[in-house]
Structure formats: C-alpha cells, structure tokens
Short mmCIF file of C-alpha atoms and ligand atoms in Angstrom, two decimals:
data_model
loop_
_atom_site.label_atom_id
_atom_site.label_comp_id
_atom_site.label_asym_id
_atom_site.label_seq_id
_atom_site.Cartn_x
_atom_site.Cartn_y
_atom_site.Cartn_z
CA UNK A 306 18.27 40.11 -49.67
CA UNK A 307 20.35 37.53 -48.21
CA UNK A 308 18.61 35.51 -45.85
CA UNK A 309 20.28 34.04 -42.67
CA UNK A 310 18.20 30.84 -42.24
CA UNK A 311 17.36 27.62 -44.29
CA UNK A 312 13.94 25.86 -43.43
CA UNK A 313 12.55 22.85 -43.78
CA UNK A 314 8.88 22.00 -42.86
CA UNK A 315 7.47 18.77 -42.11
CA UNK A 316 4.02 17.59 -42.98
CA UNK A 317 2.65 19.61 -46.30
CA UNK A 318 -1.64 19.85 -45.02
CA UNK A 319 -3.10 23.41 -44.80
CA UNK A 320 -0.17 25.17 -42.01
CA UNK A 321 2.62 23.21 -43.71
CA UNK A 322 2.46 24.21 -46.92
CA UNK A 323 1.53 27.69 -46.44
CA UNK A 324 3.96 28.35 -43.81
CA UNK A 325 6.54 26.80 -46.38
CA UNK A 326 5.52 29.08 -49.16
CA UNK A 327 5.22 32.39 -47.24
CA UNK A 328 8.66 31.78 -45.98
CA UNK A 329 9.39 31.12 -49.48
CA UNK A 330 7.79 33.70 -50.67
CA UNK A 331 10.01 36.33 -48.29
CA UNK A 332 13.62 34.67 -50.26
CA UNK A 333 14.29 31.84 -47.65
CA UNK A 334 15.17 28.63 -49.05
CA UNK A 335 12.42 25.83 -47.78
CA UNK A 336 12.86 22.33 -48.37
CA UNK A 337 9.30 20.71 -47.19
CA UNK A 338 9.08 16.94 -46.38
CA UNK A 339 6.05 15.51 -47.09
CA UNK A 340 4.80 11.49 -46.16
CA UNK A 341 2.05 11.05 -48.77
CA UNK A 342 4.12 10.76 -52.20
CA UNK A 343 0.94 11.73 -54.42
CA UNK A 344 0.70 15.22 -52.68
CA UNK A 345 4.64 15.53 -53.37
CA UNK A 346 4.04 15.13 -56.96
CA UNK A 347 1.84 17.67 -56.90
CA UNK A 348 3.24 19.97 -55.07
CA UNK A 349 6.36 19.77 -57.27
CA UNK A 350 4.39 19.97 -60.14
CA UNK A 351 3.22 23.46 -58.52
CA UNK A 352 -0.64 22.15 -58.04
CA UNK A 353 -2.08 22.55 -54.47
CA UNK A 354 -3.29 19.39 -52.76
CA UNK A 355 -6.12 21.40 -51.48
CA UNK A 356 -8.06 24.68 -52.14
CA UNK A 357 -6.67 27.98 -50.68
CA UNK A 358 -7.37 31.25 -52.20
CA UNK A 359 -3.77 32.59 -54.06
CA UNK A 360 -1.70 29.47 -53.53
CA UNK A 361 -1.34 27.75 -56.81
CA UNK A 362 -0.10 31.09 -57.93
CA UNK A 363 2.19 31.16 -54.80
CA UNK A 364 3.15 27.55 -54.97
CA UNK A 365 4.24 28.23 -59.03
CA UNK A 366 6.52 31.16 -57.92
CA UNK A 367 8.07 29.71 -54.80
CA UNK A 368 9.14 26.55 -57.43
CA UNK A 369 10.13 28.94 -59.68
CA UNK A 370 12.00 30.85 -57.72
CA UNK A 371 14.15 27.90 -57.32
CA UNK A 372 13.89 28.58 -53.14
CA UNK A 373 11.05 25.74 -52.82
CA UNK A 374 11.17 21.67 -53.10
CA UNK A 375 9.27 19.08 -51.58
CA UNK A 376 10.29 15.65 -50.80
CA UNK A 377 9.33 12.61 -49.13
CA UNK A 378 12.76 12.40 -47.23
CA UNK A 379 12.75 14.06 -44.02
CA UNK A 380 16.38 13.03 -43.11
CA UNK A 381 17.54 15.26 -46.70
CA UNK A 382 15.31 17.92 -45.41
CA UNK A 383 16.65 18.33 -41.75
CA UNK A 384 20.41 17.67 -43.02
CA UNK A 385 20.06 20.97 -45.13
CA UNK A 386 18.17 23.26 -43.13
CA UNK A 387 18.85 25.56 -40.14
CA UNK A 388 15.49 25.59 -38.34
CA UNK A 389 12.72 22.53 -38.86
CA UNK A 390 8.61 23.42 -38.59
CA UNK A 391 6.73 19.73 -37.55
CA UNK A 392 3.51 21.30 -38.84
CA UNK A 393 1.77 17.56 -39.39
CA UNK A 394 -1.68 16.84 -38.10
CA UNK A 395 -2.96 16.42 -34.93
CA UNK A 396 -6.46 14.80 -35.34
CA UNK A 397 -8.85 13.57 -32.83
CA UNK A 398 -9.39 10.03 -31.18
CA UNK A 399 -11.96 8.31 -30.75
CA UNK A 400 -12.71 9.62 -27.50
CA UNK A 401 -12.16 12.99 -28.08
CA UNK A 402 -8.50 13.05 -26.73
CA UNK A 403 -5.51 14.26 -29.13
CA UNK A 404 -3.95 11.69 -31.43
CA UNK A 405 -0.15 12.52 -31.32
CA UNK A 406 0.91 9.70 -33.41
CA UNK A 407 2.14 12.12 -36.39
CA UNK A 408 3.90 14.13 -34.17
CA UNK A 409 5.68 11.21 -32.30
CA UNK A 410 6.89 9.75 -36.02
CA UNK A 411 7.90 13.12 -37.35
CA UNK A 412 9.73 13.84 -34.15
CA UNK A 413 11.82 10.10 -34.95
CA UNK A 414 12.72 11.42 -38.02
CA UNK A 415 13.81 15.08 -37.68
CA UNK A 416 15.47 13.18 -34.32
CA UNK A 417 17.33 10.63 -36.15
CA UNK A 418 18.21 13.09 -39.17
CA UNK A 419 20.08 15.18 -36.04
CA UNK A 420 21.95 12.29 -35.33
CA UNK A 421 23.95 12.78 -38.89
CA UNK A 422 24.43 16.45 -38.21
CA UNK A 423 27.23 18.35 -36.60
CA UNK A 424 25.73 22.06 -36.50
CA UNK A 425 23.42 23.39 -34.03
CA UNK A 426 19.81 23.18 -35.01
CA UNK A 427 16.12 24.38 -34.11
CA UNK A 428 13.07 22.42 -34.15
CA UNK A 429 9.83 24.18 -33.55
CA UNK A 430 6.51 22.47 -33.17
CA UNK A 431 3.90 24.16 -34.82
CA UNK A 432 1.30 21.50 -34.74
CA UNK A 433 -1.60 21.92 -32.21
CA UNK A 434 -0.44 19.83 -29.46
CA UNK A 435 -1.76 19.95 -25.63
CA UNK A 436 0.46 21.10 -22.81
CA UNK A 437 3.52 19.29 -22.36
CA UNK A 438 3.62 17.50 -25.66
CA UNK A 439 6.63 19.55 -27.13
CA UNK A 440 8.78 19.11 -23.39
CA UNK A 441 7.56 15.65 -22.38
CA UNK A 442 7.02 13.76 -25.71
CA UNK A 443 8.80 15.49 -28.59
CA UNK A 444 12.12 16.56 -26.64
CA UNK A 445 12.76 12.85 -25.13
CA UNK A 446 12.17 11.15 -28.34
CA UNK A 447 14.85 13.77 -29.92
CA UNK A 448 17.22 13.40 -27.69
CA UNK A 449 16.82 9.43 -28.47
CA UNK A 450 16.77 9.37 -31.56
CA UNK A 451 19.71 11.97 -32.22
CA UNK A 452 21.58 10.95 -29.28
CA UNK A 453 22.33 14.39 -28.42
CA UNK A 454 20.97 17.53 -26.00
CA UNK A 455 18.04 19.49 -26.21
CA UNK A 456 19.27 23.20 -24.90
CA UNK A 457 22.74 22.12 -26.28
CA UNK A 458 23.19 20.49 -29.43
CA UNK A 459 19.50 21.29 -30.69
CA UNK A 460 17.20 23.86 -29.95
CA UNK A 461 13.68 22.85 -29.15
CA UNK A 462 10.55 25.53 -29.45
CA UNK A 463 6.38 24.84 -29.44
CA UNK A 464 5.21 27.86 -32.05
CA UNK A 465 1.73 27.38 -32.48
CA UNK A 466 -0.81 28.64 -35.45
CA UNK A 467 -3.18 31.00 -35.78
CA UNK A 468 -4.07 30.93 -39.28
CA UNK A 469 -7.36 30.64 -41.02
CA UNK A 470 -7.91 28.54 -43.60
CA UNK A 471 -9.47 30.75 -46.36
CA UNK A 472 -7.07 33.30 -45.77
CA UNK A 473 -3.94 31.09 -45.02
CA UNK A 474 -1.49 33.14 -47.05
CA UNK A 475 -2.55 36.30 -45.79
CA UNK A 476 -2.91 35.17 -41.77
CA UNK A 477 0.66 33.55 -42.43
CA UNK A 478 2.10 36.98 -43.68
CA UNK A 479 -0.06 38.95 -41.56
CA UNK A 480 -0.41 37.47 -37.83
CA UNK A 481 -1.82 39.16 -34.89
CA UNK A 482 1.22 37.71 -33.12
CA UNK A 483 3.35 35.46 -32.64
CA UNK A 484 3.73 33.24 -29.60
CA UNK A 485 7.27 31.81 -28.80
CA UNK A 486 7.09 28.52 -26.01
CA UNK A 487 10.99 28.02 -25.70
CA UNK A 488 12.98 25.36 -24.28
CA UNK A 489 15.88 27.27 -23.47
CA UNK A 490 16.85 31.16 -24.23
CA UNK A 491 18.76 30.20 -26.98
CA UNK A 492 16.41 28.26 -28.93
CA UNK A 493 13.85 31.44 -28.30
CA UNK A 494 16.62 33.65 -29.75
CA UNK A 495 17.06 32.22 -32.68
CA UNK A 496 13.35 31.56 -33.35
CA UNK A 497 12.76 35.50 -32.12
CA UNK A 498 15.62 36.92 -34.86
CA UNK A 499 14.17 34.59 -37.66
CA UNK A 500 10.52 35.83 -37.35
CA UNK A 501 11.94 39.58 -36.66
CA UNK A 502 13.92 39.17 -40.16
CA UNK A 503 10.93 37.38 -41.83
CA UNK A 504 8.23 40.17 -40.83
CA UNK A 505 11.21 43.05 -40.64
CA UNK A 506 9.17 46.19 -39.72
CA UNK A 507 5.62 44.17 -39.84
CA UNK A 508 6.46 42.30 -36.99
CA UNK A 509 3.54 41.49 -34.88
CA UNK A 510 3.68 41.41 -30.80
CA UNK A 511 6.15 38.82 -29.68
CA UNK A 512 5.30 36.82 -26.35
CA UNK A 513 7.91 34.68 -25.22
CA UNK A 514 6.99 32.01 -22.89
CA UNK A 515 7.50 28.46 -22.04
CA UNK A 516 6.37 25.42 -23.75
CA UNK A 517 3.66 24.79 -21.78
CA UNK A 518 2.20 28.21 -21.92
CA UNK A 519 2.27 28.18 -25.92
CA UNK A 520 0.99 25.40 -26.14
CA UNK A 521 -2.04 26.20 -23.79
CA UNK A 522 -2.37 29.43 -25.48
CA UNK A 523 -3.75 27.49 -29.03
CA UNK A 524 -6.15 25.98 -27.23
CA UNK A 525 -7.94 28.60 -24.92
CA UNK A 526 -7.68 30.81 -28.44
CA UNK A 527 -9.83 28.27 -30.03
CA UNK A 528 -11.81 27.19 -27.43
CA UNK A 529 -12.56 31.05 -26.78
CA UNK A 530 -13.81 31.40 -30.34
CA UNK A 531 -15.89 28.35 -30.30
CA UNK A 532 -17.43 29.75 -27.02
CA UNK A 533 -18.29 33.00 -29.27
CA UNK A 534 -19.89 30.82 -31.67
CA UNK A 535 -22.13 28.58 -29.42
CA UNK A 536 -23.11 31.60 -27.66
CA UNK A 537 -24.11 33.35 -30.37
CA UNK A 538 -26.44 30.60 -31.71
CA UNK A 539 -27.94 30.11 -28.06
CA UNK A 540 -28.95 33.95 -28.29
CA UNK A 541 -30.22 33.05 -32.23
CA UNK A 542 -31.83 30.09 -31.15
CA UNK A 543 -34.32 31.80 -28.14
CA UNK A 544 -34.49 34.66 -31.31
CA UNK A 545 -36.41 32.54 -33.30
CA UNK A 546 -38.95 31.82 -30.48
CA UNK A 547 -39.37 35.70 -30.29
CA UNK A 548 -41.61 37.19 -32.95
CA UNK A 549 -39.95 40.12 -34.40
CA UNK A 550 -36.43 39.05 -32.95
CA UNK A 551 -33.65 38.95 -35.35
CA UNK A 552 -30.06 37.79 -33.85
CA UNK A 553 -28.08 39.81 -36.54
CA UNK A 554 -29.32 42.80 -35.14
CA UNK A 555 -28.65 41.70 -31.47
CA UNK A 556 -25.25 40.96 -32.58
CA UNK A 557 -24.37 44.17 -34.01
CA UNK A 558 -25.70 45.80 -31.04
CA UNK A 559 -23.45 43.96 -28.54
CA UNK A 560 -20.65 43.77 -30.98
CA UNK A 561 -20.11 47.83 -30.70
CA UNK A 562 -18.80 47.01 -26.64
CA UNK A 563 -15.36 47.07 -26.81
CA UNK A 564 -15.49 44.31 -24.14
CA UNK A 565 -16.90 41.95 -26.65
CA UNK A 566 -16.15 43.02 -30.06
CA UNK A 567 -18.15 42.08 -33.91
CA UNK A 568 -15.67 39.29 -34.85
CA UNK A 569 -17.09 35.71 -34.98
CA UNK A 570 -20.68 36.71 -33.66
CA UNK A 571 -22.34 35.72 -36.81
CA UNK A 572 -25.12 33.01 -36.26
CA UNK A 573 -25.13 29.93 -38.30
CA UNK A 574 -25.16 26.33 -38.36
CA UNK A 575 -22.11 25.95 -36.32
CA UNK A 576 -18.81 25.53 -36.32
CA UNK A 577 -16.83 23.00 -38.16
CA UNK A 578 -13.68 22.59 -39.91
CA UNK A 579 -9.86 20.61 -38.78
CA UNK A 580 -9.37 22.89 -35.98
CA UNK A 581 -12.32 24.19 -33.69
CA UNK A 582 -14.14 20.75 -33.12
CA UNK A 583 -11.13 18.42 -32.43
CA UNK A 584 -9.08 21.09 -30.13
CA UNK A 585 -11.87 21.87 -28.14
CA UNK A 586 -12.13 17.94 -27.50
CA UNK A 587 -9.07 17.82 -26.71
CA UNK A 588 -8.89 20.61 -24.48
CA UNK A 589 -11.63 18.95 -22.35
CA UNK A 590 -10.04 15.75 -22.53
CA UNK A 591 -7.05 16.94 -21.42
CA UNK A 592 -8.86 19.00 -18.72
CA UNK A 593 -10.35 15.78 -17.40
CA UNK A 594 -6.95 14.05 -16.86
CA UNK A 595 -6.11 16.62 -14.78
CA UNK A 596 -9.04 15.95 -12.48
CA UNK A 597 -11.30 19.20 -13.80
CA UNK A 598 -14.61 18.93 -15.54
CA UNK A 599 -15.00 21.73 -18.13
CA UNK A 600 -18.49 22.54 -17.73
CA UNK A 601 -18.65 25.32 -19.95
CA UNK A 602 -16.44 24.05 -22.47
CA UNK A 603 -18.46 20.96 -22.75
CA UNK A 604 -21.62 23.05 -22.98
CA UNK A 605 -20.29 24.95 -25.97
CA UNK A 606 -19.53 21.70 -27.91
CA UNK A 607 -23.19 20.19 -26.75
CA UNK A 608 -24.69 23.40 -28.48
CA UNK A 609 -22.39 23.17 -31.63
CA UNK A 610 -23.47 19.45 -31.86
CA UNK A 611 -27.31 20.07 -31.98
CA UNK A 612 -27.03 23.12 -34.54
CA UNK A 613 -26.96 21.76 -37.59
CA UNK A 614 -30.34 20.01 -36.39
CA UNK A 615 -32.33 23.55 -36.42
CA UNK A 616 -31.83 23.38 -40.09
CA UNK A 617 -33.50 20.15 -40.12
CA UNK A 618 -36.06 21.44 -37.56
CA UNK A 619 -37.01 25.01 -39.16
CA UNK A 620 -36.88 22.42 -42.47
CA UNK A 621 -39.73 20.33 -41.35
CA UNK A 622 -41.40 23.61 -40.51
CA UNK A 623 -41.35 24.70 -43.82
CA UNK A 624 -42.00 21.56 -45.45
CA UNK A 625 -43.82 19.48 -43.04
CA UNK A 626 -42.81 15.51 -43.88
CA UNK A 627 -39.09 15.56 -45.40
CA UNK A 628 -39.73 12.37 -47.01
CA UNK A 629 -39.81 12.85 -50.96
CA UNK A 630 -39.25 16.31 -50.98
CA UNK A 631 -36.03 17.31 -53.13
CA UNK A 632 -33.69 19.57 -50.49
CA UNK A 633 -30.95 22.11 -52.59
CA UNK A 634 -27.79 22.50 -50.06
CA UNK A 635 -26.00 25.95 -51.21
CA UNK A 636 -22.47 24.85 -49.83
CA UNK A 637 -20.60 22.31 -48.27
CA UNK A 638 -17.05 22.80 -47.08
CA UNK A 639 -17.31 24.29 -43.31
CA UNK A 640 -16.66 27.76 -44.44
CA UNK A 641 -16.32 29.92 -47.33
CA UNK A 642 -13.03 30.20 -49.38
CA UNK A 643 -11.88 26.80 -48.36
CA UNK A 644 -12.26 23.15 -49.63
CA UNK A 645 -12.05 21.72 -46.38
CA UNK A 646 -15.29 19.69 -45.36
CA UNK A 647 -13.62 17.84 -41.84
CA UNK A 648 -16.58 18.22 -39.37
CA UNK A 649 -18.59 20.29 -41.61
CA UNK A 650 -21.92 21.10 -40.61
CA UNK A 651 -23.45 20.51 -44.12
CA UNK A 652 -22.37 16.55 -42.93
CA UNK A 653 -24.64 16.44 -40.51
CA UNK A 654 -27.24 17.97 -42.31
CA UNK A 655 -27.10 15.98 -45.44
CA UNK A 656 -27.30 12.62 -43.39
CA UNK A 657 -30.50 13.66 -41.92
CA UNK A 658 -31.74 14.73 -44.56
CA UNK A 659 -31.30 11.24 -46.57
CA UNK A 660 -32.49 9.37 -43.01
CA UNK A 661 -35.62 11.37 -43.47
CA UNK A 662 -35.79 10.41 -46.77
CA UNK A 663 -35.30 13.40 -48.67
CA UNK A 664 -33.85 13.85 -51.80
CA UNK A 665 -30.45 16.16 -51.33
CA UNK A 666 -28.74 18.02 -54.15
CA UNK A 667 -26.06 19.80 -52.97
CA UNK A 668 -23.62 22.42 -54.67
CA UNK A 669 -20.19 24.31 -53.72
CA UNK A 670 -17.86 26.04 -55.28
CA UNK A 671 -14.85 23.96 -54.01
CA UNK A 672 -15.99 21.14 -52.35
CA UNK A 673 -17.31 19.01 -54.66
CA UNK A 674 -14.41 16.21 -54.99
CA UNK A 675 -14.24 16.29 -51.13
CA UNK A 676 -18.15 15.97 -50.97
CA UNK A 677 -18.13 13.23 -53.56
CA UNK A 678 -15.86 10.91 -51.81
CA UNK A 679 -17.79 11.64 -48.54
CA UNK A 680 -21.32 11.09 -50.02
CA UNK A 681 -20.61 8.95 -53.03
CA UNK A 682 -23.93 8.57 -54.81
CA UNK A 683 -26.04 8.97 -51.93
CA UNK A 684 -26.86 12.66 -52.79
CA UNK A 685 -27.03 14.33 -56.62
CA UNK A 686 -24.09 16.63 -57.30
CA UNK A 687 -25.13 20.44 -59.11
CA UNK A 688 -22.85 22.27 -61.31
CA UNK A 689 -24.14 25.72 -60.10
CA UNK A 690 -26.18 27.42 -57.51
CA UNK A 691 -28.86 27.49 -60.34
CA UNK A 692 -28.92 24.48 -60.97
CA UNK A 693 -28.87 22.97 -57.50
CA UNK A 694 -32.05 25.10 -56.74
CA UNK A 695 -33.63 23.22 -59.72
CA UNK A 696 -37.11 21.94 -59.00
CA UNK A 697 -36.25 21.78 -55.44
CA UNK A 698 -38.82 22.23 -52.93
CA UNK A 699 -36.65 24.08 -50.63
CA UNK A 700 -33.53 25.27 -50.29
CA UNK A 701 -30.84 25.36 -47.56
CA UNK A 702 -27.73 27.88 -47.26
CA UNK A 703 -25.07 26.07 -45.48
CA UNK A 704 -21.91 27.92 -46.62
CA UNK A 705 -21.87 31.59 -47.19
CA UNK A 706 -19.63 31.82 -50.12
CA UNK A 707 -19.54 35.22 -51.84
CA UNK A 708 -21.35 34.06 -54.76
CA UNK A 709 -24.48 32.88 -52.93
CA UNK A 710 -24.68 36.72 -51.49
CA UNK A 711 -25.43 37.51 -55.24
CA UNK A 712 -28.69 35.39 -55.31
CA UNK A 713 -31.87 36.88 -55.73
CA UNK A 714 -35.48 35.91 -54.70
CA UNK A 715 -36.29 35.71 -58.28
CA UNK A 716 -33.52 32.85 -59.03
CA UNK A 717 -35.30 30.63 -55.90
CA UNK A 718 -38.86 31.57 -57.64
CA UNK A 719 -37.73 31.00 -61.43
CA UNK A 720 -36.17 27.92 -60.49
CA UNK A 721 -37.45 25.85 -57.51
CA UNK A 722 -40.79 23.74 -57.37
CA UNK A 723 -41.57 25.98 -54.75
CA UNK A 724 -39.62 28.73 -53.68
CA UNK A 725 -38.67 27.88 -50.82
CA UNK A 726 -35.03 29.40 -48.64
CA UNK A 727 -33.32 28.91 -45.37
CA UNK A 728 -30.85 31.36 -44.68
CA UNK A 729 -28.55 29.07 -42.39
CA UNK A 730 -25.68 31.87 -42.47
CA UNK A 731 -27.74 34.80 -42.66
CA UNK A 732 -26.67 36.15 -45.97
CA UNK A 733 -30.21 37.00 -47.34
CA UNK A 734 -32.13 40.28 -46.51
CA UNK A 735 -35.19 39.17 -44.38
CA UNK A 736 -37.29 41.90 -45.68
CA UNK A 737 -36.56 41.62 -48.99
CA UNK A 738 -36.44 37.62 -49.46
CA UNK A 739 -39.85 37.15 -47.16
CA UNK A 740 -41.82 39.65 -49.56
CA UNK A 741 -41.17 37.64 -52.40
CA UNK A 742 -40.52 33.63 -51.23
CA UNK A 743 -41.29 31.53 -48.36
CA UNK A 744 -38.19 32.35 -46.46
CA UNK A 745 -36.51 31.30 -42.87
CA UNK A 746 -33.74 32.03 -41.14
CA UNK A 747 -31.61 30.76 -38.38
CA UNK A 748 -31.94 33.66 -35.76
CA UNK A 749 -35.19 35.28 -37.04
CA UNK A 750 -38.13 35.19 -34.83
CA UNK A 751 -40.90 34.39 -37.52
CA UNK A 752 -43.61 35.52 -35.59
CA UNK A 753 -46.24 32.87 -34.99
CA UNK A 754 -45.58 29.59 -35.14
CA UNK A 755 -49.23 28.70 -36.64
CA UNK A 756 -49.47 31.43 -39.26
CA UNK A 757 -45.51 29.68 -40.47
CA UNK A 758 -47.97 26.63 -41.17
CA UNK A 759 -50.77 28.18 -42.84
CA UNK A 760 -48.32 29.58 -45.32
CA UNK A 761 -46.73 26.24 -45.78
CA UNK A 762 -50.10 24.52 -46.42
CA UNK A 763 -50.65 27.40 -49.27
CA UNK A 764 -47.63 26.22 -50.57
CA UNK A 765 -48.89 22.74 -50.78
CA UNK A 766 -52.08 23.43 -52.67
N1 NAD B 1657 -5.91 24.04 -41.06
C1 NAD B 1657 -5.72 24.68 -39.72
O1 NAD B 1657 -6.66 25.80 -40.13
C2 NAD B 1657 -4.94 25.13 -38.68
C3 NAD B 1657 -4.51 26.28 -38.37
C4 NAD B 1657 -4.11 26.09 -36.81
C5 NAD B 1657 -3.13 25.27 -36.57
N2 NAD B 1657 -3.60 24.08 -37.06
C6 NAD B 1657 -2.69 23.03 -36.72
O2 NAD B 1657 -1.88 22.56 -37.39
C7 NAD B 1657 -1.62 21.26 -37.73
C8 NAD B 1657 -1.42 20.88 -38.91
O3 NAD B 1657 -2.96 21.09 -39.33
P1 NAD B 1657 -3.43 20.56 -40.87
O4 NAD B 1657 -4.60 21.60 -40.91
O5 NAD B 1657 -1.96 21.66 -42.01
O6 NAD B 1657 -3.02 18.99 -41.20
P2 NAD B 1657 -3.57 18.32 -42.31
O7 NAD B 1657 -4.21 17.35 -41.64
O8 NAD B 1657 -4.16 19.14 -43.61
O9 NAD B 1657 -1.92 17.75 -42.88
C9 NAD B 1657 -0.79 17.46 -41.83
C10 NAD B 1657 0.19 17.26 -43.56
O10 NAD B 1657 1.54 16.10 -42.47
C11 NAD B 1657 1.48 15.16 -43.19
N3 NAD B 1657 2.24 14.33 -42.25
C12 NAD B 1657 1.77 13.46 -41.25
N4 NAD B 1657 3.16 12.60 -40.68
C13 NAD B 1657 4.22 12.91 -41.43
C14 NAD B 1657 5.49 12.87 -41.46
N5 NAD B 1657 5.81 12.26 -40.72
N6 NAD B 1657 6.07 13.30 -42.45
C15 NAD B 1657 5.78 13.91 -43.19
N7 NAD B 1657 4.42 14.68 -43.43
C16 NAD B 1657 3.76 13.89 -42.38
C17 NAD B 1657 0.32 14.58 -44.06
O11 NAD B 1657 0.69 13.65 -44.94
C18 NAD B 1657 -0.62 15.81 -44.11
O12 NAD B 1657 -0.46 15.75 -45.49
C19 NAD B 1657 -2.24 20.02 -36.35
O13 NAD B 1657 -1.89 20.20 -35.08
C20 NAD B 1657 -3.87 21.45 -36.40
O14 NAD B 1657 -4.98 21.63 -35.46
C21 NAD B 1657 -4.30 23.96 -38.47
#
C-alpha cells in the first residue's frame, strides 16, 4: 500500500527506535537520527542497542525492506521527510526537575533543517515534557532557527507516548489511545490522518486537545500508576504486620472492584525504570513552581524510596547480621523483559547489602552488561539462576522474570548453603515454599516475629 507520509524520528532510545521500527513495519519510509555514533552503527547492522523482545528481528526486517535507515545527520532526516517525531530523553536534574536540554538541542537541529525546506512540515514532540514546553520552548526555538512561522510554514503537536518497556513494539502497534496536543487545527488534522492511516481499523480512541493538556495527561497518567504501586506497597507493609494476612489476596479482592481494576496492584520492592520515578519528580517540582505542594505525590515518592529497604529489613529478620553473608540477588532489571536498570530497586538493595558487609552474587537474564557497568567488581556475577543460588545464605527475588517462576523449593535446598528465600515480587506460592524452606515475602504476614527469629536460630545451628 502506498503510504502518504515519510517519517523522521530523532533520538533512538526505547521510544524512538520502537516507534521508528513500528512505522517501518507498516510500510512507511522512516529515517532515524541518533547523536551517538556507536548506536547508529549498531542499529544499521541490525543490532538493537538495548534489549526489547522481538526488536532485533523487527529491526533486521525493517533494514532488509529498505524502508528504514539510521543516521547521525538530523538535517538530512528532516529534509527527506514530512513528519518529524522528537523522541529524545528528558532526564531529571539533581533537584528532580526536568532536564530539557536534549529537547532544546534537537529542536534547534530540526529548526535549522526546516530553514532549508520549502514544503510544509509537521514536528511532533513525543518526549515526555512538562506542560508548556511544546508551545513555550520548542515553538520559539523552531521559529528562530528556521526563520519560519509555526502554524503557517510548519505544524507542531505534543503527542505523548505510553509504551511499556518489555512490550514496547506491541504497545506501539496496539495503544489504548492517542493523545494529540495540537498547536493549530491543521497540525492536529495531519497527525490524526497519519495515525488513522497507520492503525487503520485498529485505530484507538483519539483525543485532540491543546499541547498543555496533552503534556499533562502523560504526567497524570504516570503519577496515577506510581500512586497505585505505592498504595498497594503500603497495604503490603501493613499486611506484613498482621499474622495470616496476604497482600496478593487483598489486591485480588480490591482489583475486582470495577472502580479500582486489577492492574498495577502487584506489591513488591517498588517501581523503577526511566519513567515513573523521573516523571513523578518532574511533576512534583513543576507543581511547586506553580505554588502548589503536591503532598499526595510526595508521599507516593517517599513510600517508593523506602520500599527497597523492606528487602534489607526482612533479610535482617531472616539472617540477623548481614556481614559476611552471601546473598543471591535474582533479577536486576527494573522489571522483566528489559535490560533497563535505570533507577531499578536492585541498585538500592545491592548497595545497602554491600554497605552492611554482605557478599552479593547476582543474576539477570538480560541486564548483566548494564549491571556490570554499575557495580563493576564490587559484586559477583552468575551465569544462571542456579549458579547464583550456589552456597548463598539467602536469596532475594528482585525482578519477576518468567524463568525465575519455574524455580522449585528443591532448587534452593540443593544449591544454597541455607535455603532461605525472600520473595520481593510475590511470584512463589507461600504455602508450597514455606513448607520446605525458610520463606518470607513482601506483603505476607509471617505470624509472630519471635517465631521467625526462633526458626532463624535453628538454621544457624
Ligand atoms: N522508556 C520508556 O519506557 C518511555 C515510555 C514513554 C515515554 N518515554 C519518554 O520518551 C522519551 C525518550 O525516552 P527513552 O527511554 O527512549 O530515552 P533514552 O534516553 O533511552 O534515549 C534517548 C536517545 O536520544 C538520543 N538523543 C538525544 N539528543 C539527541 C539529538 N539531538 N539528536 C539525536 N539523538 C539524540 C540519545 O543519544 C538517546 O539514544 C523521554 O521523554 C521519556 O520520558 C519513555
């Protein structure tokens, strides 16, 4: 089918590369621009710079089709296309506020390319940016560097992205909704027409609104998800103090209420990743600049900051002093099916274990290279879950990869010095495991804490 638009995408991170490949997979010509030369080289050789299920295969296919290429030349990418998506990173500054310098730089490059372009062009800000960025920062930069007028010579939209790492390609092809924050009607019409062509009969609900609303929808969305997680972790922490209580049953019970819903109610060691923590911080800082103290959001962040500590506290309950103990950490990525370790709870947990003098051995199916860059030789690295368990005094399950769900109590008994397991993500059946090994889990009331200490003594004999 003849596609009506040629697309450029600036910034080949999780969002940019997955978006670009999804567009190419549906027949669009896509030129990607990335400032990191090493990434450009990898991508053009069909190797994704990060782990994302199915992405290497889809990238290879896109390159083979001749509809996709990656360059470090943003000007060329923009000039040869009709719509440019800006998907560069928007990290946190040390005070938690948003760092927009990648957005600024990319807008300058896009604008200077537009100065050489005669035909109308649409610029779409897909990066997560605080309300007002598209109109008050991107627009003036584009106008200044292009010498053109927004709304007349080129169009502009804010179009936040909601994909999840680990299912990024699927999410890009099957979004729940599309949010179009249009600077003017013509810009919104073009973006809507593009998405309707791209998704055809699978087009989800489209909301057309102002750029400010679109930008805020993204923050409100992530703040709500973070709130759900910190909420259920709060309930989990209460459950741990009630003999016989179990947060997974409580979550199931409340999740069946249609007003609440079952998703994002898995108690654990807290959220991490490149989005929820930084977006929540940015929204808090932004609210403060407006003169509003967002107390609820601050509490959500505070709960999350302390949640990885629960692993250490429970570990101490199980082992007493951690000094000299060998702790097996299963799972390092902030969630399964990704190698992303940005703000992963495993980092805080491992650092604390090391501080208390424990010896740490870790394993993750995808994140080992990223882990090695963070922890260097301060911890040991295993090649499998079983190797990780060998001779350990305690195992902490930190990331709920499917392959860990297959572990049986016997694996812990046969390989560990002492079969002691702390389930930080609630993937193991407490009944089965607590009958055979010493077992604790987030959100699981263990009964009388003294009894746990007694059990502990028995293991130490
Ligand atoms: N990762 C996610 O799951 C996710 C989901 C939804 C939204 N977002 C948002 O999307 C944006 C991108 O996130 P990400 O995780 O893909 O970021 P990332 O940090 O993984 O990747 C950004 C890429 O942009 C490149 N870049 C920066 N400036 C550039 C420039 N001027 N020209 C060319 N390349 C440039 C960087 O080298 C990097 O490769 C962020 O605003 C993020 O908040 C991310």
